[in-house]
Amino acid sequence: MAALRRIKDKIKKVIEKKKKIKVAKASSAKIKKKSIIKQIIKKEPLRKEQEILGQEEVAVEKTKFSHPEIPRPSLRIMSHDLPWGYGKDKIVLQVRDPRWLHAYWEVTNNTWDRFKRDLQGKFNGAKMTLRVYDVTNIVFNGANANSFFDIELSYGANNWYIDTNGPGRFWCVDLGLKLPNGEFITIVRSNTVCTPLEGPSWITDEEWMIPEEMFGRLYGLGFGLGQTSPLGKAWQERVKKLLFSGALASPGMASMASPVKKVPKERKFWLVVDCELIVYGATEPDAKVTVQNREIKLRPDGTFTLRFALPNGEQVIPVKAVSSDELEERTITPIVTRETKTASLLKEAVQKSE
Amino acid sequence: MHKGYLCLVLHTHLPFVRHPEHDDFLEEDWLYEAITETYIPLLGVFEKLAEDGVDFRVTVSLTPSLISMLSDQLLQERYLKHINRLIELAHKEIERTAWQPQFQHLAIMYLNHFCKARQTFEKYNRNLVAGFKNLQDAGKIEIITCGATHGYFPLMDVCRDSIKAQVRVAASHYENVFGRRPRGIWLPECGYYPGHDEILKETGIKFFFSDAHGVLHGTPRPKYGTFAPVYCKGTGVACFARDLESSKQVWSSIEGYPGDYNYREFYRDIGFDLEYDYIKPYIHPDGVRINTGIKYYRITGTGDHKEPYNPEWAKARAAEHAGNFMFNRQKQVEYLHDFLHKKPIIVSPYDAELYGHWWYEGPMWLDFLIRKIAFDQKEIRMITPSEYLAENPRNQVITPSMSSWGWKGYSEMWLQGSTDWIYRHLHSASERMTELAKSFPDTNGLHRRALNQALRELLLAQSSDWAFIMGTGTHTSYAVRRTKDHLLRFTRLYEDIKSNSLDEAWLSDIEYKDNIFPNIDYRVHQ
């Protein structure tokens, strides 16, 4: 049956689980904020193709929270963690984007026991399954779905991302048991959700009629793709490709943080050196002291400390103290010269061993 | 005669971060940095414009959580301490850079900047909200509200009572602060899901914003694309769509202005660059290096080599970029006017923190832009959504499409492997809150306090910021902790209320810590 084959194909496509996402995430964690600024200053129009809707907003919003993590052993003491469940049989369906849904569920032990009891021997061969119904334009009664497909769940799963491949449609999901003979037994039914359209609606408004060509142009303009546009469908395809799905088959931030293609790995070794100079001394607490002809403030005990960033070259630093009765004067002048030499070396052996 | 409108929107938000139980709390710096680098400079720009008699309109969303922090006495005192420390550091920097004039004049610039910030802060008796209110009362800016704690509505659709609470709490908070009901709302993260406009309508809200595809993919087709608002079918709440062309000019990493080589480099901060013992008193007390806000370099180029910042060059570029932005809007408006036979509205929303914090020259750019629009051209008129709707009451009715301005345009930023675990808890807590609100239609004393606190905890747990930070994958522990803390506090309150075993000392403690929305009424959650 064609329908069955389609369902099977879908099941193949559907499987995207936490593990996969975690891999994507692990690699994204490495991306330092520096990479954001690097993107910003890269001025390569060719990269335009890689832009994803919302990524700049993410990059900027991220800088609002730009702090390193501080180890905090006990911020506030919590004696317990969040519960595993809330004691209810429940499945909740949410829309992630025009194609993907997310479902999470909870089944209580009592319910499991009941199924075990009722199904007896058949229970062990049963597979936990999600049955995804297309319920567009109908009042769903459990048996009248436009179509459905099944997803066999891995053991212990309590949530799943579902690829419906069906923008602009209504969906409802049953969590259930699929018996070896193919029979499906519903444990709990979800809420109904509607995926958004992936492109413009086909429905036009009589009162607010707009010619196809004109809308095509407005559509491109609305996405900031300029005025000199081919019309109609071409734009829609481009928008879909560029902004929404594009090459981004998997979720995770990796693609957000690096629209710029990775350059082959360079060695990241680096060294920064700078110099500062501390000039310090002491005199009578009531004396008047100038350093490079600028008056400075003494500490109550007559000591002083000055700190300077020291550039290359010679610094002549006359320190003059005048007694409070202005009868005595002392000057001491340190002269400091800074010179900086640099050398770098990349050993052949190191290069080869990598 | 003008041919179109420009509606600039600044979305101004930070999550509620306030830890009276600690003397110094790193994440509170988000607020202090934003005050110094964004909120005060923006207020400065707007006030000067008003003072100079420049006619302008900007729409500003101030989120209830941000308003709450700006009005909080403890955080105000801490900000003062923070800015005083920065002033001290700037003084030291002027001395330290005596032999490096290329840096010393920047140290002086920062000193002036910080002193000005302190002065502005004190001028408003430490409450900057007053500054924004004055501008609204003068008709220059329109302040709109947002979800009470910036909960992301599309992922709250299964518990609409919580969306109602987010909107109702926000509206009454707005009314307390500004003396009238809010006319518009910035949906957190621009997240729209069909039907949520019913909740807005019920609260008296007349308009919101969506991303471009929210309207372009709406049903039926929008006749004017993103260049006129639409009314939501069934409710008549207006939806203004973001214009991506103007957005990209500012946001984009590729074409955007903030990446100009003459602009200040965000990532070279003396908190990281200077010798440890010297900078230690000005970084985190645990000794972890953090940004101080003093940054001496310009972007320079793509490499690691950075040249000293030159404020004159940067200013010239900001003026040029403002001119470029205006020129492009003029062209856009002229073209659209001929094409549509109607005056288009270009809606350009930005995160306010983009200006000043991320893009140091942003407030200056805004100042140039507004002045140029006022004096140098005739095609564009700045407008607020309220004014637009008053002048253009007839608009098409459609059902906008689910959308957000987040990564990839929908909900994935907040619903991915690292964040999906939170929703079962958030949704259950929401169901429980409704249960509580329904079982206690009228109560008082300790019970009432506990019920109100339960709603506070729930709202705080719902901030989209926590999922956002978890989603970025860096420095996530605070966000995880906040989500859990509020949920755990909520759960305990729920259980204690149900079993009638409230612990007043504990309740007082969390009331003291999570003191947002003192006038909250738990009964809005149903």
PDB file of C-alpha atoms in Angstrom, chain B residues 36 46 105 107 119 145 163 175 197 228 249 264 317 400:
ATOM      1  CA  THR B  36      25.530  52.909  31.840  1.00  0.00           C
ATOM      2  CA  PHE B  46      15.984  61.680  23.529  1.00  0.00           C
ATOM      3  CA  HIS B 105      42.160  60.796  26.101  1.00  0.00           C
ATOM      4  CA  ALA B 107      40.260  57.266  29.743  1.00  0.00           C
ATOM      5  CA  GLN B 119      24.497  62.633  37.225  1.00  0.00           C
ATOM      6  CA  THR B 145       4.459  46.804  27.503  1.00  0.00           C
ATOM      7  CA  ILE B 163      -0.259  33.919  28.894  1.00  0.00           C
ATOM      8  CA  GLU B 175      -0.908  51.292  34.593  1.00  0.00           C
ATOM      9  CA  ASP B 197      -4.496  38.161  20.112  1.00  0.00           C
ATOM     10  CA  ALA B 228       0.820  48.204   6.400  1.00  0.00           C
ATOM     11  CA  GLN B 249      21.259  47.273   7.776  1.00  0.00           C
ATOM     12  CA  ARG B 264      34.748  50.427  19.104  1.00  0.00           C
ATOM     13  CA  ARG B 317      31.180  57.056  10.535  1.00  0.00           C
ATOM     14  CA  PRO B 400      -1.067  36.129  10.973  1.00  0.00           C
TER      15      PRO B 400
END
